[in-house]
Amino acid sequence: MLDGKTIAFLVAPEGVEQVELTEPWKAVKQAGGTPKLVSTSSGQVQGFNHLDKADTFAVDDTVDGAEAASYDGLVLPGGVANPDFLRTVPEAVRFVRAFFDAGKPVAAICHAPWTLIEADVVRGRTLTSWPSLQTDLRNAGATWVDKEVMVCTQGPNTLVTSRKPDDLKAFCQAATDAFS
């Protein structure tokens, strides 16, 4: 289904909710795709299980040199600290926006839409997220819905969003469908 496709996973050096990275990563691999970890610095990123440190993961590419043209889609895992950090890094915001500009599919879960808001790509779109982001999304011009997964095609690309780790099965399926 994803043979020959490379999917970027953008995360901060610390604060990514590990399961929101590893489950979509596995889904991309199982569908025949190649996941690549992109971060703001080289080396390794630190995963978290909520507030507790978990595993580390090797970075494949950094946002200062990464181009959306090298990838077929983008996954933005959540965790509170992860997208909050990413939205403060201009290169990360540019990288995210480039996927929308190129019409490439993007999948974001939990708190990850904070980075989408900073990239100014949610206006006129329908999304779901961790419930505490609903006001932020509405203020940025999006329609927020409380659904397990939301696939929005009313824009330049397909945008897949989910609320939380409990939604990962539906999120992974919708994301791999969008990437294919």
PDB file of C-alpha atoms in Angstrom:
ATOM      1  CA  MET A   1       0.000   0.000   0.000  1.00  0.00           C
ATOM      2  CA  LEU A   2       2.860   2.420   0.824  1.00  0.00           C
ATOM      3  CA  ASP A   3       5.598   0.718  -1.195  1.00  0.00           C
ATOM      4  CA  GLY A   4       8.176   3.275  -2.267  1.00  0.00           C
ATOM      5  CA  LYS A   5       6.730   5.993  -0.012  1.00  0.00           C
ATOM      6  CA  THR A   6       8.700   7.776   2.699  1.00  0.00           C
ATOM      7  CA  ILE A   7       6.818   9.357   5.589  1.00  0.00           C
ATOM      8  CA  ALA A   8       8.364  12.016   7.862  1.00  0.00           C
ATOM      9  CA  PHE A   9       7.690  11.901  11.596  1.00  0.00           C
ATOM     10  CA  LEU A  10       8.455  15.332  13.078  1.00  0.00           C
ATOM     11  CA  VAL A  11       9.228  15.477  16.802  1.00  0.00           C
ATOM     12  CA  ALA A  12      11.049  17.688  19.285  1.00  0.00           C
ATOM     13  CA  PRO A  13      14.197  16.419  21.016  1.00  0.00           C
ATOM     14  CA  GLU A  14      12.096  15.721  24.134  1.00  0.00           C
ATOM     15  CA  GLY A  15       8.449  15.409  25.024  1.00  0.00           C
ATOM     16  CA  VAL A  16       6.935  13.221  22.308  1.00  0.00           C
ATOM     17  CA  GLU A  17       4.293  10.819  23.605  1.00  0.00           C
ATOM     18  CA  GLN A  18       6.065   7.578  22.736  1.00  0.00           C
ATOM     19  CA  VAL A  19       3.043   5.501  21.728  1.00  0.00           C
ATOM     20  CA  GLU A  20       1.898   8.291  19.379  1.00  0.00           C
ATOM     21  CA  LEU A  21       5.262   7.937  17.623  1.00  0.00           C
ATOM     22  CA  THR A  22       5.728   4.165  17.702  1.00  0.00           C
ATOM     23  CA  GLU A  23       2.229   2.994  16.700  1.00  0.00           C
ATOM     24  CA  PRO A  24       1.943   5.129  13.531  1.00  0.00           C
ATOM     25  CA  TRP A  25       5.591   4.258  12.763  1.00  0.00           C
ATOM     26  CA  LYS A  26       4.724   0.536  12.908  1.00  0.00           C
ATOM     27  CA  ALA A  27       1.623   1.110  10.781  1.00  0.00           C
ATOM     28  CA  VAL A  28       3.664   2.856   8.075  1.00  0.00           C
ATOM     29  CA  LYS A  29       6.230   0.032   8.077  1.00  0.00           C
ATOM     30  CA  GLN A  30       3.534  -2.674   8.004  1.00  0.00           C
ATOM     31  CA  ALA A  31       1.950  -0.935   5.006  1.00  0.00           C
ATOM     32  CA  GLY A  32       5.302  -1.106   3.182  1.00  0.00           C
ATOM     33  CA  GLY A  33       6.387   2.497   3.716  1.00  0.00           C
ATOM     34  CA  THR A  34       9.621   3.923   5.058  1.00  0.00           C
ATOM     35  CA  PRO A  35       9.272   6.110   8.168  1.00  0.00           C
ATOM     36  CA  LYS A  36      11.973   8.710   8.853  1.00  0.00           C
ATOM     37  CA  LEU A  37      12.427  10.572  12.120  1.00  0.00           C
ATOM     38  CA  VAL A  38      12.907  14.328  11.681  1.00  0.00           C
ATOM     39  CA  SER A  39      13.739  16.619  14.586  1.00  0.00           C
ATOM     40  CA  THR A  40      15.166  20.034  15.345  1.00  0.00           C
ATOM     41  CA  SER A  41      18.583  18.610  16.190  1.00  0.00           C
ATOM     42  CA  SER A  42      20.564  15.508  15.279  1.00  0.00           C
ATOM     43  CA  GLY A  43      21.300  12.592  17.569  1.00  0.00           C
ATOM     44  CA  GLN A  44      18.439  11.066  19.507  1.00  0.00           C
ATOM     45  CA  VAL A  45      15.022  12.140  20.749  1.00  0.00           C
ATOM     46  CA  GLN A  46      13.618  11.211  24.141  1.00  0.00           C
ATOM     47  CA  GLY A  47      10.203   9.586  24.172  1.00  0.00           C
ATOM     48  CA  PHE A  48       7.845   9.891  27.115  1.00  0.00           C
ATOM     49  CA  ASN A  49       5.021   7.847  28.595  1.00  0.00           C
ATOM     50  CA  HIS A  50       2.965  10.822  29.740  1.00  0.00           C
ATOM     51  CA  LEU A  51       5.439  12.518  32.140  1.00  0.00           C
ATOM     52  CA  ASP A  52       7.901   9.629  32.539  1.00  0.00           C
ATOM     53  CA  LYS A  53      10.950   9.171  30.319  1.00  0.00           C
ATOM     54  CA  ALA A  54      10.695   6.172  28.017  1.00  0.00           C
ATOM     55  CA  ASP A  55      12.880   5.102  25.072  1.00  0.00           C
ATOM     56  CA  THR A  56      15.180   7.120  22.839  1.00  0.00           C
ATOM     57  CA  PHE A  57      15.036   7.128  19.035  1.00  0.00           C
ATOM     58  CA  ALA A  58      17.691   7.977  16.449  1.00  0.00           C
ATOM     59  CA  VAL A  59      17.064  11.052  14.294  1.00  0.00           C
ATOM     60  CA  ASP A  60      17.272  10.523  10.514  1.00  0.00           C
ATOM     61  CA  ASP A  61      17.057  14.158   9.389  1.00  0.00           C
ATOM     62  CA  THR A  62      16.866  17.652  10.895  1.00  0.00           C
ATOM     63  CA  VAL A  63      14.402  20.386   9.968  1.00  0.00           C
ATOM     64  CA  ASP A  64      17.131  22.822   9.025  1.00  0.00           C
ATOM     65  CA  GLY A  65      18.005  20.618   6.043  1.00  0.00           C
ATOM     66  CA  ALA A  66      14.802  18.633   5.523  1.00  0.00           C
ATOM     67  CA  GLU A  67      12.511  19.354   2.598  1.00  0.00           C
ATOM     68  CA  ALA A  68       8.897  18.256   2.223  1.00  0.00           C
ATOM     69  CA  ALA A  69       9.748  17.311  -1.376  1.00  0.00           C
ATOM     70  CA  SER A  70      11.754  14.362   0.008  1.00  0.00           C
ATOM     71  CA  TYR A  71       8.688  12.894   1.726  1.00  0.00           C
ATOM     72  CA  ASP A  72       5.265  11.609   0.705  1.00  0.00           C
ATOM     73  CA  GLY A  73       3.502  12.535   3.945  1.00  0.00           C
ATOM     74  CA  LEU A  74       3.965  13.823   7.483  1.00  0.00           C
ATOM     75  CA  VAL A  75       3.015  12.475  10.915  1.00  0.00           C
ATOM     76  CA  LEU A  76       2.937  14.824  13.898  1.00  0.00           C
ATOM     77  CA  PRO A  77       2.800  12.822  17.140  1.00  0.00           C
ATOM     78  CA  GLY A  78       1.587  14.507  20.294  1.00  0.00           C
ATOM     79  CA  GLY A  79       2.593  14.870  23.879  1.00  0.00           C
ATOM     80  CA  VAL A  80       2.191  18.281  25.461  1.00  0.00           C
ATOM     81  CA  ALA A  81       5.826  19.437  25.368  1.00  0.00           C
ATOM     82  CA  ASN A  82       6.569  18.118  21.856  1.00  0.00           C
ATOM     83  CA  PRO A  83       4.305  20.382  19.735  1.00  0.00           C
ATOM     84  CA  ASP A  84       4.685  23.251  22.180  1.00  0.00           C
ATOM     85  CA  PHE A  85       8.437  23.210  21.482  1.00  0.00           C
ATOM     86  CA  LEU A  86       8.069  22.631  17.716  1.00  0.00           C
ATOM     87  CA  ARG A  87       5.822  25.658  17.259  1.00  0.00           C
ATOM     88  CA  THR A  88       8.625  27.878  18.557  1.00  0.00           C
ATOM     89  CA  VAL A  89      11.134  26.676  15.944  1.00  0.00           C
ATOM     90  CA  PRO A  90      10.711  28.538  12.616  1.00  0.00           C
ATOM     91  CA  GLU A  91      12.331  25.729  10.593  1.00  0.00           C
ATOM     92  CA  ALA A  92       9.894  23.175  12.054  1.00  0.00           C
ATOM     93  CA  VAL A  93       6.919  25.415  11.276  1.00  0.00           C
ATOM     94  CA  ARG A  94       8.235  25.960   7.725  1.00  0.00           C
ATOM     95  CA  PHE A  95       8.657  22.195   7.268  1.00  0.00           C
ATOM     96  CA  VAL A  96       5.049  21.542   8.364  1.00  0.00           C
ATOM     97  CA  ARG A  97       3.619  24.314   6.184  1.00  0.00           C
ATOM     98  CA  ALA A  98       5.516  22.981   3.151  1.00  0.00           C
ATOM     99  CA  PHE A  99       3.459  19.764   3.226  1.00  0.00           C
ATOM    100  CA  PHE A 100       0.251  21.796   2.968  1.00  0.00           C
ATOM    101  CA  ASP A 101       1.708  24.005   0.238  1.00  0.00           C
ATOM    102  CA  ALA A 102       2.663  20.855  -1.723  1.00  0.00           C
ATOM    103  CA  GLY A 103      -0.748  19.204  -1.179  1.00  0.00           C
ATOM    104  CA  LYS A 104       0.775  16.265   0.731  1.00  0.00           C
ATOM    105  CA  PRO A 105      -1.151  14.386   3.445  1.00  0.00           C
ATOM    106  CA  VAL A 106      -0.541  15.215   7.099  1.00  0.00           C
ATOM    107  CA  ALA A 107      -1.635  13.267  10.192  1.00  0.00           C
ATOM    108  CA  ALA A 108      -1.609  14.884  13.657  1.00  0.00           C
ATOM    109  CA  ILE A 109      -2.710  13.455  16.997  1.00  0.00           C
ATOM    110  CA  CYS A 110      -3.401  14.770  20.481  1.00  0.00           C
ATOM    111  CA  HIS A 111      -1.631  18.135  21.093  1.00  0.00           C
ATOM    112  CA  ALA A 112       0.129  18.113  17.681  1.00  0.00           C
ATOM    113  CA  PRO A 113      -2.358  20.582  16.114  1.00  0.00           C
ATOM    114  CA  TRP A 114      -0.595  23.329  18.086  1.00  0.00           C
ATOM    115  CA  THR A 115       2.142  23.112  15.466  1.00  0.00           C
ATOM    116  CA  LEU A 116      -0.492  23.256  12.707  1.00  0.00           C
ATOM    117  CA  ILE A 117      -1.939  26.415  14.262  1.00  0.00           C
ATOM    118  CA  GLU A 118       1.506  28.040  14.274  1.00  0.00           C
ATOM    119  CA  ALA A 119       1.951  27.082  10.607  1.00  0.00           C
ATOM    120  CA  ASP A 120      -1.400  28.819   9.889  1.00  0.00           C
ATOM    121  CA  VAL A 121      -2.846  25.798   8.068  1.00  0.00           C
ATOM    122  CA  VAL A 122      -6.045  25.058  10.042  1.00  0.00           C
ATOM    123  CA  ARG A 123      -8.252  27.948   8.870  1.00  0.00           C
ATOM    124  CA  GLY A 124     -11.367  26.503   7.203  1.00  0.00           C
ATOM    125  CA  ARG A 125     -10.431  22.927   8.152  1.00  0.00           C
ATOM    126  CA  THR A 126     -12.260  20.487  10.441  1.00  0.00           C
ATOM    127  CA  LEU A 127     -10.079  18.822  13.082  1.00  0.00           C
ATOM    128  CA  THR A 128     -10.145  16.905  16.291  1.00  0.00           C
ATOM    129  CA  SER A 129      -7.463  16.974  18.997  1.00  0.00           C
ATOM    130  CA  TRP A 130      -6.929  16.621  22.707  1.00  0.00           C
ATOM    131  CA  PRO A 131      -9.984  18.512  24.056  1.00  0.00           C
ATOM    132  CA  SER A 132      -7.958  21.329  25.646  1.00  0.00           C
ATOM    133  CA  LEU A 133      -6.925  22.528  22.160  1.00  0.00           C
ATOM    134  CA  GLN A 134     -10.465  23.132  20.900  1.00  0.00           C
ATOM    135  CA  THR A 135     -10.494  26.844  21.757  1.00  0.00           C
ATOM    136  CA  ASP A 136      -7.044  27.333  20.196  1.00  0.00           C
ATOM    137  CA  LEU A 137      -8.202  25.601  17.007  1.00  0.00           C
ATOM    138  CA  ARG A 138     -11.449  27.584  16.833  1.00  0.00           C
ATOM    139  CA  ASN A 139      -9.560  30.834  17.394  1.00  0.00           C
ATOM    140  CA  ALA A 140      -7.269  29.869  14.495  1.00  0.00           C
ATOM    141  CA  GLY A 141     -10.286  29.467  12.188  1.00  0.00           C
ATOM    142  CA  ALA A 142     -10.836  25.703  12.364  1.00  0.00           C
ATOM    143  CA  THR A 143     -13.950  23.733  13.195  1.00  0.00           C
ATOM    144  CA  TRP A 144     -13.297  21.384  16.124  1.00  0.00           C
ATOM    145  CA  VAL A 145     -15.146  18.091  16.510  1.00  0.00           C
ATOM    146  CA  ASP A 146     -14.989  15.459  19.244  1.00  0.00           C
ATOM    147  CA  LYS A 147     -14.387  12.327  17.161  1.00  0.00           C
ATOM    148  CA  GLU A 148     -12.010   9.370  17.304  1.00  0.00           C
ATOM    149  CA  VAL A 149     -10.579  10.351  13.935  1.00  0.00           C
ATOM    150  CA  MET A 150     -11.329  13.191  11.540  1.00  0.00           C
ATOM    151  CA  VAL A 151     -10.282  13.124   7.893  1.00  0.00           C
ATOM    152  CA  CYS A 152     -10.575  16.582   6.347  1.00  0.00           C
ATOM    153  CA  THR A 153     -10.214  16.975   2.602  1.00  0.00           C
ATOM    154  CA  GLN A 154     -11.505  20.577   2.496  1.00  0.00           C
ATOM    155  CA  GLY A 155      -8.167  22.192   1.769  1.00  0.00           C
ATOM    156  CA  PRO A 156      -4.975  21.769  -0.205  1.00  0.00           C
ATOM    157  CA  ASN A 157      -4.298  18.308   1.249  1.00  0.00           C
ATOM    158  CA  THR A 158      -5.778  15.494   3.303  1.00  0.00           C
ATOM    159  CA  LEU A 159      -5.519  16.204   7.019  1.00  0.00           C
ATOM    160  CA  VAL A 160      -6.030  13.326   9.479  1.00  0.00           C
ATOM    161  CA  THR A 161      -6.436  14.143  13.191  1.00  0.00           C
ATOM    162  CA  SER A 162      -7.214  12.183  16.345  1.00  0.00           C
ATOM    163  CA  ARG A 163      -7.685  13.017  20.016  1.00  0.00           C
ATOM    164  CA  LYS A 164      -5.529  10.679  22.118  1.00  0.00           C
ATOM    165  CA  PRO A 165      -3.677   7.358  22.388  1.00  0.00           C
ATOM    166  CA  ASP A 166      -6.980   5.476  22.707  1.00  0.00           C
ATOM    167  CA  ASP A 167      -7.723   6.580  19.116  1.00  0.00           C
ATOM    168  CA  LEU A 168      -4.475   5.199  17.664  1.00  0.00           C
ATOM    169  CA  LYS A 169      -6.004   2.227  15.837  1.00  0.00           C
ATOM    170  CA  ALA A 170      -8.373   4.478  13.867  1.00  0.00           C
ATOM    171  CA  PHE A 171      -5.692   7.166  13.473  1.00  0.00           C
ATOM    172  CA  CYS A 172      -3.119   4.738  12.058  1.00  0.00           C
ATOM    173  CA  GLN A 173      -5.626   3.290   9.597  1.00  0.00           C
ATOM    174  CA  ALA A 174      -6.796   6.708   8.394  1.00  0.00           C
ATOM    175  CA  ALA A 175      -3.204   7.985   8.131  1.00  0.00           C
ATOM    176  CA  THR A 176      -1.950   5.035   6.079  1.00  0.00           C
ATOM    177  CA  ASP A 177      -5.032   5.310   3.853  1.00  0.00           C
ATOM    178  CA  ALA A 178      -4.265   9.011   3.293  1.00  0.00           C
ATOM    179  CA  PHE A 179      -0.589   8.304   2.564  1.00  0.00           C
ATOM    180  CA  SER A 180      -1.462   5.653  -0.015  1.00  0.00           C
TER     181      SER A 180
END
